[in-house]
mmCIF file of C-alpha atoms (C1' of nucleotides) in Angstrom:
data_model
loop_
_atom_site.group_PDB
_atom_site.id
_atom_site.type_symbol
_atom_site.label_atom_id
_atom_site.label_comp_id
_atom_site.label_asym_id
_atom_site.label_seq_id
_atom_site.Cartn_x
_atom_site.Cartn_y
_atom_site.Cartn_z
ATOM 1 C CA MET A 196 0.000 0.000 0.000
ATOM 2 C CA ASP A 197 1.012 3.604 -0.516
ATOM 3 C CA SER A 198 2.378 5.210 2.563
ATOM 4 C CA GLU A 199 0.940 8.655 2.798
ATOM 5 C CA PRO A 200 2.633 11.557 4.518
ATOM 6 C CA PRO A 201 1.770 11.456 8.180
ATOM 7 C CA TRP A 202 0.796 15.081 8.384
ATOM 8 C CA LEU A 203 -0.721 17.743 6.178
ATOM 9 C CA ASP A 204 1.483 20.135 4.291
ATOM 10 C CA ASP A 205 1.147 23.871 4.788
ATOM 11 C CA GLU A 206 -1.401 24.452 2.095
ATOM 12 C CA GLU A 207 -3.491 21.494 3.189
ATOM 13 C CA GLN A 208 -3.327 22.656 6.768
ATOM 14 C CA GLN A 209 -4.536 26.106 5.757
ATOM 15 C CA VAL A 210 -7.491 24.690 3.886
ATOM 16 C CA TRP A 211 -8.279 22.257 6.662
ATOM 17 C CA LEU A 212 -8.355 25.099 9.155
ATOM 18 C CA GLN A 213 -10.730 27.078 6.968
ATOM 19 C CA LEU A 214 -12.958 24.093 6.482
ATOM 20 C CA SER A 215 -13.048 23.312 10.192
ATOM 21 C CA LEU A 216 -14.094 26.863 10.859
ATOM 22 C CA LEU A 217 -16.802 26.676 8.227
ATOM 23 C CA LEU A 218 -18.094 23.444 9.698
ATOM 24 C CA THR A 219 -18.624 25.018 13.096
ATOM 25 C CA ARG A 220 -19.344 28.664 12.302
ATOM 26 C CA LEU A 221 -21.835 28.358 9.478
ATOM 27 C CA PRO A 222 -24.333 26.098 11.249
ATOM 28 C CA THR A 223 -24.063 28.280 14.321
ATOM 29 C CA ALA A 224 -24.821 31.407 12.319
ATOM 30 C CA LEU A 225 -27.812 29.818 10.586
ATOM 31 C CA GLU A 226 -29.072 28.421 13.837
ATOM 32 C CA ARG A 227 -28.901 31.825 15.467
ATOM 33 C CA GLN A 228 -30.997 33.457 12.767
ATOM 34 C CA LEU A 229 -33.629 30.719 12.822
ATOM 35 C CA GLN A 230 -33.823 30.618 16.577
ATOM 36 C CA ARG A 231 -34.137 34.377 16.820
ATOM 37 C CA ASP A 232 -36.638 34.942 14.011
ATOM 38 C CA ALA A 233 -38.619 31.719 13.969
ATOM 39 C CA GLY A 234 -37.904 29.891 17.213
ATOM 40 C CA LEU A 235 -36.722 26.868 15.278
ATOM 41 C CA SER A 236 -33.520 24.899 15.412
ATOM 42 C CA LEU A 237 -31.742 24.318 12.135
ATOM 43 C CA TYR A 238 -32.651 20.670 12.424
ATOM 44 C CA GLU A 239 -36.323 21.420 12.948
ATOM 45 C CA TYR A 240 -36.332 23.788 10.016
ATOM 46 C CA LEU A 241 -34.672 21.250 7.782
ATOM 47 C CA LEU A 242 -37.216 18.667 8.813
ATOM 48 C CA LEU A 243 -40.244 20.872 8.270
ATOM 49 C CA SER A 244 -38.986 22.236 4.989
ATOM 50 C CA GLY A 245 -38.172 18.702 3.836
ATOM 51 C CA LEU A 246 -41.761 17.705 4.438
ATOM 52 C CA SER A 247 -43.044 20.824 2.721
ATOM 53 C CA MET A 248 -41.112 20.069 -0.457
ATOM 54 C CA THR A 249 -42.792 16.735 -0.827
ATOM 55 C CA PRO A 250 -45.860 16.433 -3.095
ATOM 56 C CA THR A 251 -48.102 15.169 -0.300
ATOM 57 C CA ARG A 252 -46.218 16.861 2.509
ATOM 58 C CA ARG A 253 -45.389 13.598 4.196
ATOM 59 C CA LEU A 254 -42.441 11.284 4.558
ATOM 60 C CA ARG A 255 -41.850 8.020 6.366
ATOM 61 C CA LEU A 256 -39.839 8.595 9.509
ATOM 62 C CA ARG A 257 -37.107 6.389 8.132
ATOM 63 C CA ASP A 258 -36.801 8.517 5.018
ATOM 64 C CA LEU A 259 -36.966 11.694 7.000
ATOM 65 C CA ALA A 260 -34.146 10.469 9.219
ATOM 66 C CA GLU A 261 -32.117 9.732 6.121
ATOM 67 C CA PHE A 262 -32.929 13.123 4.658
ATOM 68 C CA THR A 263 -31.997 15.013 7.802
ATOM 69 C CA GLY A 264 -28.986 12.792 8.340
ATOM 70 C CA THR A 265 -29.650 11.625 11.873
ATOM 71 C CA SER A 266 -30.859 8.765 13.997
ATOM 72 C CA LEU A 267 -34.423 7.592 14.151
ATOM 73 C CA SER A 268 -34.212 8.015 17.871
ATOM 74 C CA ARG A 269 -33.467 11.714 17.631
ATOM 75 C CA LEU A 270 -36.072 12.144 14.947
ATOM 76 C CA SER A 271 -38.702 10.447 17.039
ATOM 77 C CA ASN A 272 -38.121 12.918 19.867
ATOM 78 C CA VAL A 273 -38.130 15.953 17.605
ATOM 79 C CA ILE A 274 -41.334 14.830 15.909
ATOM 80 C CA ARG A 275 -43.001 14.556 19.297
ATOM 81 C CA LYS A 276 -42.008 18.138 20.002
ATOM 82 C CA LEU A 277 -43.257 19.355 16.626
ATOM 83 C CA GLU A 278 -46.513 17.471 17.145
ATOM 84 C CA GLY A 279 -46.872 19.444 20.352
ATOM 85 C CA HIS A 280 -46.808 22.644 18.311
ATOM 86 C CA GLY A 281 -49.377 21.198 15.928
ATOM 87 C CA TRP A 282 -47.007 21.434 12.986
ATOM 88 C CA VAL A 283 -46.774 17.738 12.293
ATOM 89 C CA ILE A 284 -48.868 14.655 12.904
ATOM 90 C CA ARG A 285 -48.043 10.980 12.680
ATOM 91 C CA GLU A 286 -49.998 8.688 10.434
ATOM 92 C CA PRO A 287 -49.614 4.955 10.074
ATOM 93 C CA ASP A 288 -48.466 3.718 6.702
ATOM 94 C CA PRO A 289 -51.285 1.595 5.247
ATOM 95 C CA GLN A 290 -48.788 -0.285 3.091
ATOM 96 C CA ASP A 291 -46.404 -1.295 5.847
ATOM 97 C CA GLY A 292 -47.439 -1.756 9.435
ATOM 98 C CA ARG A 293 -43.965 -0.980 10.691
ATOM 99 C CA SER A 294 -43.574 2.452 9.245
ATOM 100 C CA THR A 295 -45.125 5.779 10.116
ATOM 101 C CA PHE A 296 -45.595 8.922 8.096
ATOM 102 C CA ALA A 297 -44.773 12.332 9.451
ATOM 103 C CA VAL A 298 -47.332 14.627 7.873
ATOM 104 C CA LEU A 299 -47.062 18.401 7.767
ATOM 105 C CA THR A 300 -50.246 20.091 8.965
ATOM 106 C CA GLU A 301 -51.578 23.347 7.524
ATOM 107 C CA ALA A 302 -50.134 25.139 10.531
ATOM 108 C CA GLY A 303 -46.826 23.436 9.909
ATOM 109 C CA TYR A 304 -46.863 24.486 6.289
ATOM 110 C CA ALA A 305 -47.666 28.034 7.306
ATOM 111 C CA LYS A 306 -44.737 27.922 9.714
ATOM 112 C CA VAL A 307 -42.372 26.935 6.926
ATOM 113 C CA VAL A 308 -43.740 29.631 4.641
ATOM 114 C CA ALA A 309 -43.264 32.181 7.382
ATOM 115 C CA SER A 310 -39.738 31.103 8.280
ATOM 116 C CA ALA A 311 -38.251 30.373 4.893
ATOM 117 C CA PRO A 312 -37.617 33.899 3.621
ATOM 118 C CA GLY A 313 -35.523 34.907 6.611
ATOM 119 C CA HIS A 314 -33.544 31.728 6.425
ATOM 120 C CA VAL A 315 -32.984 32.023 2.706
ATOM 121 C CA ARG A 316 -31.922 35.613 3.149
ATOM 122 C CA GLU A 317 -29.317 34.485 5.647
ATOM 123 C CA VAL A 318 -28.054 31.671 3.441
ATOM 124 C CA ARG A 319 -27.832 34.072 0.555
ATOM 125 C CA LYS A 320 -26.016 36.640 2.608
ATOM 126 C CA LEU A 321 -23.503 34.211 4.048
ATOM 127 C CA VAL A 322 -22.917 31.887 1.140
ATOM 128 C CA PHE A 323 -24.149 33.086 -2.221
ATOM 129 C CA ASP A 324 -23.609 36.811 -2.203
ATOM 130 C CA PRO A 325 -19.879 36.514 -1.526
ATOM 131 C CA LEU A 326 -19.347 34.079 -4.401
ATOM 132 C CA SER A 327 -19.309 34.563 -8.149
ATOM 133 C CA THR A 328 -21.323 32.226 -10.337
ATOM 134 C CA ALA A 329 -18.223 30.422 -11.531
ATOM 135 C CA GLN A 330 -16.913 30.133 -7.999
ATOM 136 C CA LEU A 331 -20.239 28.774 -6.905
ATOM 137 C CA ARG A 332 -20.242 26.118 -9.562
ATOM 138 C CA ARG A 333 -16.741 24.950 -8.682
ATOM 139 C CA PHE A 334 -17.575 25.042 -4.996
ATOM 140 C CA GLY A 335 -20.511 22.756 -5.607
ATOM 141 C CA SER A 336 -18.576 20.210 -7.593
ATOM 142 C CA THR A 337 -15.699 20.203 -5.128
ATOM 143 C CA ILE A 338 -18.071 19.465 -2.298
ATOM 144 C CA ARG A 339 -19.757 16.770 -4.316
ATOM 145 C CA ARG A 340 -16.437 15.064 -4.760
ATOM 146 C CA VAL A 341 -15.857 14.991 -1.023
ATOM 147 C CA LEU A 342 -19.362 13.741 -0.381
ATOM 148 C CA ASP A 343 -18.857 10.930 -2.855
ATOM 149 C CA VAL A 344 -16.136 9.544 -0.643
ATOM 150 C CA ILE A 345 -18.031 9.986 2.615
ATOM 151 C CA ASP A 346 -21.212 8.496 1.285
ATOM 152 C CA PRO A 347 -20.617 6.713 -1.988
ATOM 153 C CA HIS A 348 -24.193 5.561 -2.465
ATOM 154 C CA GLY A 349 -24.955 9.254 -2.619
ATOM 155 C CA CYS A 350 -28.367 8.716 -1.059
ATOM 156 C CA ASP A 351 -29.827 11.628 -2.975
ATOM 157 C CA PRO A 352 -32.210 13.547 -0.732
ATOM 158 C CA GLU A 353 -33.878 15.074 -3.759
ATOM 159 C CA ALA A 354 -34.875 11.637 -4.902
ATOM 160 C CA LEU A 355 -36.359 10.969 -1.503
ATOM 161 C CA LEU A 356 -38.501 14.050 -1.709
ATOM 162 C CA ARG A 357 -39.836 13.125 -5.093
ATOM 163 C CA ALA A 358 -40.224 9.374 -4.886
ATOM 164 C CA GLU A 359 -42.721 8.940 -2.117
ATOM 165 C CA ASP A 360 -46.031 9.918 -3.647
ATOM 166 C CA ILE A 361 -46.853 6.852 -5.719
ATOM 167 C CA GLU A 362 -48.719 5.031 -3.034
ATOM 168 C CA GLN A 363 -51.252 7.643 -2.006
ATOM 169 C CA VAL A 364 -54.763 6.333 -1.865
ATOM 170 C CA SER A 365 -56.556 8.091 0.932
ATOM 171 C CA SER A 366 -56.340 10.714 3.599
ATOM 172 C CA ARG A 367 -57.368 14.265 4.345
ATOM 173 C CA MET B 86 -30.403 48.346 -1.592
ATOM 174 C CA ASP B 87 -31.117 45.665 -4.128
ATOM 175 C CA SER B 88 -34.133 43.556 -3.405
ATOM 176 C CA GLU B 89 -33.004 40.014 -3.696
ATOM 177 C CA PRO B 90 -34.967 37.101 -5.122
ATOM 178 C CA PRO B 91 -36.942 35.392 -2.411
ATOM 179 C CA TRP B 92 -35.721 31.920 -3.216
ATOM 180 C CA LEU B 93 -32.620 30.245 -4.554
ATOM 181 C CA ASP B 94 -32.339 29.411 -8.218
ATOM 182 C CA ASP B 95 -31.710 25.849 -9.336
ATOM 183 C CA GLU B 96 -27.964 26.050 -9.304
ATOM 184 C CA GLU B 97 -27.882 27.738 -5.933
ATOM 185 C CA GLN B 98 -30.263 25.173 -4.564
ATOM 186 C CA GLN B 99 -28.025 22.367 -5.788
ATOM 187 C CA VAL B 100 -24.970 23.870 -4.163
ATOM 188 C CA TRP B 101 -26.848 24.584 -0.986
ATOM 189 C CA LEU B 102 -27.967 21.006 -0.778
ATOM 190 C CA GLN B 103 -24.412 19.770 -1.217
ATOM 191 C CA LEU B 104 -23.147 22.176 1.384
ATOM 192 C CA SER B 105 -25.824 21.179 3.874
ATOM 193 C CA LEU B 106 -24.872 17.576 3.418
ATOM 194 C CA LEU B 107 -21.209 18.370 3.902
ATOM 195 C CA LEU B 108 -21.992 20.294 7.064
ATOM 196 C CA THR B 109 -23.687 17.306 8.650
ATOM 197 C CA ARG B 110 -21.911 14.325 7.092
ATOM 198 C CA LEU B 111 -18.298 15.351 7.378
ATOM 199 C CA PRO B 112 -18.263 16.032 11.126
ATOM 200 C CA THR B 113 -20.176 12.810 11.686
ATOM 201 C CA ALA B 114 -17.638 10.820 9.703
ATOM 202 C CA LEU B 115 -14.691 12.374 11.528
ATOM 203 C CA GLU B 116 -16.378 11.884 14.858
ATOM 204 C CA ARG B 117 -16.981 8.232 14.124
ATOM 205 C CA GLN B 118 -13.342 7.559 13.345
ATOM 206 C CA LEU B 119 -12.106 9.378 16.440
ATOM 207 C CA GLN B 120 -14.626 7.757 18.721
ATOM 208 C CA ARG B 121 -13.842 4.323 17.383
ATOM 209 C CA ASP B 122 -10.062 4.548 17.307
ATOM 210 C CA ALA B 123 -9.289 6.967 20.111
ATOM 211 C CA GLY B 124 -12.416 7.270 22.250
ATOM 212 C CA LEU B 125 -12.455 11.013 21.685
ATOM 213 C CA SER B 126 -15.124 13.334 20.414
ATOM 214 C CA LEU B 127 -14.148 15.671 17.606
ATOM 215 C CA TYR B 128 -14.424 18.534 20.046
ATOM 216 C CA GLU B 129 -12.127 16.883 22.558
ATOM 217 C CA TYR B 130 -9.618 16.103 19.859
ATOM 218 C CA LEU B 131 -9.673 19.649 18.580
ATOM 219 C CA LEU B 132 -9.163 20.925 22.092
ATOM 220 C CA LEU B 133 -6.261 18.607 22.919
ATOM 221 C CA SER B 134 -4.574 19.131 19.584
ATOM 222 C CA GLY B 135 -5.000 22.891 19.945
ATOM 223 C CA LEU B 136 -3.146 22.764 23.231
ATOM 224 C CA SER B 137 -0.467 20.529 21.761
ATOM 225 C CA MET B 138 0.287 22.991 18.982
ATOM 226 C CA THR B 139 1.073 25.717 21.424
ATOM 227 C CA PRO B 140 4.694 26.363 22.427
ATOM 228 C CA THR B 141 4.022 25.793 26.115
ATOM 229 C CA ARG B 142 1.105 23.424 25.639
ATOM 230 C CA ARG B 143 -1.263 25.694 27.468
ATOM 231 C CA LEU B 144 -3.992 28.158 26.640
ATOM 232 C CA ARG B 145 -6.288 30.318 28.674
ATOM 233 C CA LEU B 146 -9.773 28.861 28.774
ATOM 234 C CA ARG B 147 -11.076 31.956 27.076
ATOM 235 C CA ASP B 148 -8.718 31.533 24.176
ATOM 236 C CA LEU B 149 -9.391 27.841 23.980
ATOM 237 C CA ALA B 150 -13.118 28.531 23.806
ATOM 238 C CA GLU B 151 -12.480 30.958 20.988
ATOM 239 C CA PHE B 152 -10.240 28.479 19.223
ATOM 240 C CA THR B 153 -12.724 25.640 19.486
ATOM 241 C CA GLY B 154 -15.598 27.961 18.668
ATOM 242 C CA THR B 155 -17.835 27.293 21.643
ATOM 243 C CA SER B 156 -19.035 28.613 24.951
ATOM 244 C CA LEU B 157 -16.911 28.844 28.047
ATOM 245 C CA SER B 158 -19.559 26.863 29.799
ATOM 246 C CA ARG B 159 -19.223 23.892 27.511
ATOM 247 C CA LEU B 160 -15.480 24.142 27.623
ATOM 248 C CA SER B 161 -15.459 24.177 31.393
ATOM 249 C CA ASN B 162 -17.367 20.896 31.471
ATOM 250 C CA VAL B 163 -15.211 19.224 28.866
ATOM 251 C CA ILE B 164 -12.034 20.291 30.640
ATOM 252 C CA ARG B 165 -13.329 18.702 33.819
ATOM 253 C CA LYS B 166 -13.815 15.456 31.948
ATOM 254 C CA LEU B 167 -10.370 15.617 30.370
ATOM 255 C CA GLU B 168 -8.859 16.369 33.772
ATOM 256 C CA GLY B 169 -10.484 13.155 34.937
ATOM 257 C CA HIS B 170 -8.502 11.280 32.320
ATOM 258 C CA GLY B 171 -5.328 13.037 33.419
ATOM 259 C CA TRP B 172 -4.823 14.624 30.009
ATOM 260 C CA VAL B 173 -5.221 18.222 31.108
ATOM 261 C CA ILE B 174 -4.790 20.184 34.297
ATOM 262 C CA ARG B 175 -5.908 23.669 35.233
ATOM 263 C CA GLU B 176 -3.414 26.252 36.375
ATOM 264 C CA PRO B 177 -4.152 29.756 37.561
ATOM 265 C CA ASP B 178 -2.801 32.559 35.426
ATOM 266 C CA PRO B 179 -0.263 34.446 37.549
ATOM 267 C CA GLN B 180 -0.782 37.577 35.425
ATOM 268 C CA ASP B 181 -4.539 37.737 35.740
ATOM 269 C CA GLY B 182 -6.445 36.359 38.679
ATOM 270 C CA ARG B 183 -9.563 35.873 36.567
ATOM 271 C CA SER B 184 -8.190 33.570 33.975
ATOM 272 C CA THR B 185 -7.094 29.953 34.080
ATOM 273 C CA PHE B 186 -4.758 27.998 31.880
ATOM 274 C CA ALA B 187 -5.620 24.601 30.543
ATOM 275 C CA VAL B 188 -2.321 22.751 30.426
ATOM 276 C CA LEU B 189 -1.716 19.566 28.484
ATOM 277 C CA THR B 190 -0.041 16.895 30.622
ATOM 278 C CA GLU B 191 2.508 14.425 29.275
ATOM 279 C CA ALA B 192 -0.252 11.825 29.154
ATOM 280 C CA GLY B 193 -2.408 14.279 27.251
ATOM 281 C CA TYR B 194 0.344 14.955 24.794
ATOM 282 C CA ALA B 195 0.866 11.255 24.331
ATOM 283 C CA LYS B 196 -2.844 10.891 23.689
ATOM 284 C CA VAL B 197 -2.700 13.479 20.924
ATOM 285 C CA VAL B 198 0.343 11.858 19.392
ATOM 286 C CA ALA B 199 -1.406 8.510 19.449
ATOM 287 C CA SER B 200 -4.668 9.793 17.981
ATOM 288 C CA ALA B 201 -3.444 12.238 15.372
ATOM 289 C CA PRO B 202 -2.300 9.850 12.634
ATOM 290 C CA GLY B 203 -5.639 8.087 12.399
ATOM 291 C CA HIS B 204 -7.488 11.365 12.342
ATOM 292 C CA VAL B 205 -5.186 12.866 9.737
ATOM 293 C CA ARG B 206 -5.536 9.754 7.638
ATOM 294 C CA GLU B 207 -9.298 10.161 7.732
ATOM 295 C CA VAL B 208 -9.156 13.853 6.860
ATOM 296 C CA ARG B 209 -6.817 13.096 4.028
ATOM 297 C CA LYS B 210 -8.999 10.300 2.759
ATOM 298 C CA LEU B 211 -12.203 12.292 2.897
ATOM 299 C CA VAL B 212 -11.031 15.730 1.882
ATOM 300 C CA PHE B 213 -7.608 15.919 0.319
ATOM 301 C CA ASP B 214 -7.248 12.766 -1.687
ATOM 302 C CA PRO B 215 -10.344 13.456 -3.786
ATOM 303 C CA LEU B 216 -9.180 16.968 -4.693
ATOM 304 C CA SER B 217 -6.512 18.209 -7.035
ATOM 305 C CA THR B 218 -4.056 20.842 -5.850
ATOM 306 C CA ALA B 219 -5.719 23.553 -7.890
ATOM 307 C CA GLN B 220 -9.137 22.503 -6.680
ATOM 308 C CA LEU B 221 -7.873 22.557 -3.135
ATOM 309 C CA ARG B 222 -6.532 26.062 -3.462
ATOM 310 C CA ARG B 223 -9.795 27.380 -4.891
ATOM 311 C CA PHE B 224 -11.777 25.505 -2.265
ATOM 312 C CA GLY B 225 -9.772 27.197 0.445
ATOM 313 C CA SER B 226 -10.220 30.678 -0.896
ATOM 314 C CA THR B 227 -13.926 30.163 -1.509
ATOM 315 C CA ILE B 228 -14.403 29.088 2.068
ATOM 316 C CA ARG B 229 -12.360 32.006 3.293
ATOM 317 C CA ARG B 230 -14.685 34.352 1.482
ATOM 318 C CA VAL B 231 -17.712 32.872 3.205
ATOM 319 C CA LEU B 232 -15.996 32.992 6.573
ATOM 320 C CA ASP B 233 -15.177 36.640 6.076
ATOM 321 C CA VAL B 234 -18.866 37.415 6.031
ATOM 322 C CA ILE B 235 -19.743 35.216 8.992
ATOM 323 C CA ASP B 236 -16.917 36.456 11.127
ATOM 324 C CA PRO B 237 -15.382 39.566 9.656
ATOM 325 C CA HIS B 238 -12.802 40.072 12.394
ATOM 326 C CA GLY B 239 -11.472 36.715 11.243
ATOM 327 C CA CYS B 240 -10.219 35.862 14.726
ATOM 328 C CA ASP B 241 -7.355 33.781 13.383
ATOM 329 C CA PRO B 242 -6.937 30.646 15.492
ATOM 330 C CA GLU B 243 -3.383 30.274 14.260
ATOM 331 C CA ALA B 244 -2.554 33.593 15.799
ATOM 332 C CA LEU B 245 -4.015 32.389 19.063
ATOM 333 C CA LEU B 246 -1.819 29.354 19.099
ATOM 334 C CA ARG B 247 1.275 31.368 18.460
ATOM 335 C CA ALA B 248 0.660 34.512 20.413
ATOM 336 C CA GLU B 249 0.292 33.195 23.919
ATOM 337 C CA ASP B 250 3.863 32.722 25.000
ATOM 338 C CA ILE B 251 5.059 36.308 24.828
ATOM 339 C CA GLU B 252 3.373 37.368 27.994
ATOM 340 C CA GLN B 253 4.822 34.709 30.210
ATOM 341 C CA VAL B 254 7.096 37.544 31.239
ATOM 342 C CA SER B 255 5.224 40.774 30.901
ATOM 343 C CA SER B 256 1.697 42.005 31.131
ATOM 344 C CA ARG B 257 0.031 44.715 29.167
ATOM 345 C "C1'" DG C 238 -45.836 -22.185 7.734
ATOM 346 C "C1'" DA C 239 -42.146 -22.125 11.382
ATOM 347 C "C1'" DG C 240 -38.213 -20.044 12.639
ATOM 348 C "C1'" DC C 241 -34.884 -16.507 12.061
ATOM 349 C "C1'" DA C 242 -33.246 -12.119 10.496
ATOM 350 C "C1'" DT C 243 -34.321 -7.513 9.364
ATOM 351 C "C1'" DT C 244 -36.607 -3.167 9.498
ATOM 352 C "C1'" DA C 245 -39.167 0.671 11.664
ATOM 353 C "C1'" DC C 246 -39.976 2.754 15.434
ATOM 354 C "C1'" DT C 247 -40.121 3.989 20.664
ATOM 355 C "C1'" DT C 248 -38.349 4.562 25.138
ATOM 356 C "C1'" DC C 249 -35.161 4.926 28.994
ATOM 357 C "C1'" DA C 250 -30.913 6.135 31.024
ATOM 358 C "C1'" DA C 251 -26.610 8.314 30.564
ATOM 359 C "C1'" DT C 252 -24.302 11.982 28.690
ATOM 360 C "C1'" DC C 253 -23.883 16.439 26.642
ATOM 361 C "C1'" DT C 254 -25.140 21.193 25.667
ATOM 362 C "C1'" DT C 255 -27.131 25.463 26.530
ATOM 363 C "C1'" DC C 256 -28.922 29.172 29.203
ATOM 364 C "C1'" DA C 257 -29.291 31.868 33.028
ATOM 365 C "C1'" DA C 258 -27.389 33.066 37.311
ATOM 366 C "C1'" DG C 259 -23.648 33.673 40.379
ATOM 367 C "C1'" DT C 260 -18.743 34.771 41.906
ATOM 368 C "C1'" DA C 261 -14.686 37.064 41.718
ATOM 369 C "C1'" DA C 262 -10.937 39.701 39.667
ATOM 370 C "C1'" DA C 263 -9.655 43.677 36.589
ATOM 371 C "C1'" DG C 264 -10.249 47.918 34.389
ATOM 372 C "C1'" DA C 265 -12.409 52.456 33.815
ATOM 373 C "C1'" DT C 266 -14.431 56.750 35.434
ATOM 374 C "C1'" DC C 267 -15.375 60.113 38.358
ATOM 375 C "C1'" DG D 181 -10.689 55.206 46.246
ATOM 376 C "C1'" DA D 182 -15.730 54.141 45.495
ATOM 377 C "C1'" DT D 183 -18.530 52.634 42.107
ATOM 378 C "C1'" DC D 184 -19.679 50.781 37.723
ATOM 379 C "C1'" DT D 185 -18.637 47.808 33.882
ATOM 380 C "C1'" DT D 186 -16.440 44.206 31.844
ATOM 381 C "C1'" DT D 187 -14.135 39.858 31.669
ATOM 382 C "C1'" DA D 188 -13.223 34.993 33.055
ATOM 383 C "C1'" DC D 189 -14.940 31.348 34.786
ATOM 384 C "C1'" DT D 190 -18.274 27.894 37.332
ATOM 385 C "C1'" DT D 191 -22.501 25.789 38.379
ATOM 386 C "C1'" DG D 192 -27.283 24.004 38.249
ATOM 387 C "C1'" DA D 193 -31.386 23.171 35.908
ATOM 388 C "C1'" DA D 194 -33.683 22.366 31.556
ATOM 389 C "C1'" DG D 195 -33.492 20.474 27.174
ATOM 390 C "C1'" DA D 196 -31.319 17.773 23.581
ATOM 391 C "C1'" DT D 197 -28.745 13.724 21.881
ATOM 392 C "C1'" DT D 198 -27.037 9.185 21.871
ATOM 393 C "C1'" DG D 199 -26.930 4.265 22.559
ATOM 394 C "C1'" DA D 200 -28.835 0.244 24.129
ATOM 395 C "C1'" DA D 201 -32.936 -2.301 24.826
ATOM 396 C "C1'" DG D 202 -37.519 -3.471 23.672
ATOM 397 C "C1'" DT D 203 -41.688 -4.155 20.572
ATOM 398 C "C1'" DA D 204 -43.910 -5.244 16.609
ATOM 399 C "C1'" DA D 205 -44.490 -5.962 11.674
ATOM 400 C "C1'" DT D 206 -42.321 -7.871 7.695
ATOM 401 C "C1'" DG D 207 -39.356 -10.630 4.739
ATOM 402 C "C1'" DC D 208 -36.672 -14.593 3.874
ATOM 403 C "C1'" DT D 209 -35.515 -19.597 3.861
ATOM 404 C "C1'" DC D 210 -36.192 -24.107 4.489
#
DNA sequence: GAGCATTACTTCAATCTTCAAGTAAAGATC
DNA sequence: GATCTTTACTTGAAGATTGAAGTAATGCTC
């Protein structure tokens, strides 16, 4: 096997430092805005907006956990909290007795609609405004390359959001 | 001021999705490796390795909080845990009765030395190997641009690590 | 169709994080 | 030099997260 250098060179170290900072500072900044203006955590926002992007505004908990990138256990707790606010309800999956849908209520949809603009404004301010179009494009493909290594099956969240509507028969 | 579009265009949305994934998946992957191979959280590793990079292997808690990007409160708790392992001790700052040094012990230093190669290998595998040199350079400067907006004073952590030994002798 | 493995979810306990006080030392201002 | 503010840190309670069971439905294999 190739023996790789045991430490990063100067340039790598520079980039690694920048990336580490981004990894901690950006979520914190987004979280702050959402918490202040909408009383939502970044995770909660991601969850609600994920549901809202879906044709029937529902997702199996398993898929939602995948989409938000966390454990079912955490998701289960957060859903309970969101149910308390009346933003989400659980519905059994008629096709599979094991799985449960998280369904966005009207109130939940309204919450997303109300919170999205502020969040988008922040994302735009912090990420898109400072970058040129070309820079943006390269940034995206660089990140994609890293993600391919972390998660080679590239469990495309977009696909998740689109693929779940086939089996709708009833409800509402 | 320009009124900005209320939502992201397709390309922006793509990039944003990639970035969101990176923000959650990369720390998780690094955390997993460290937890498995060294029994450390990413935060603990960052903290210990920050101390180890310092000329005297010590940093004021305030500076360490800044460096690791979190609250003093969290830091205080983590330091207590690390003290329990014998990796760190607290020492009062003779220059300023309010502040405390976190000092890396020999055992703590040994812990960093033992854990670093595995962590570096993971970082290299996930971030540097997939990128060309040119890509890397652009990636770094793109990130820097974003960070400049989030944190304009650009409180350079490198400076922190270097700057703390001057005042062993004098005050301000 | 019986038995075994897997999947989807929930819950509990342990740990971790945050937030809001609280303490105590410095520094600033008059 | 008395008072006011700021800075550095700690602590305790509340809330969040993880990890290990536990339950229940499903799928797989013989």
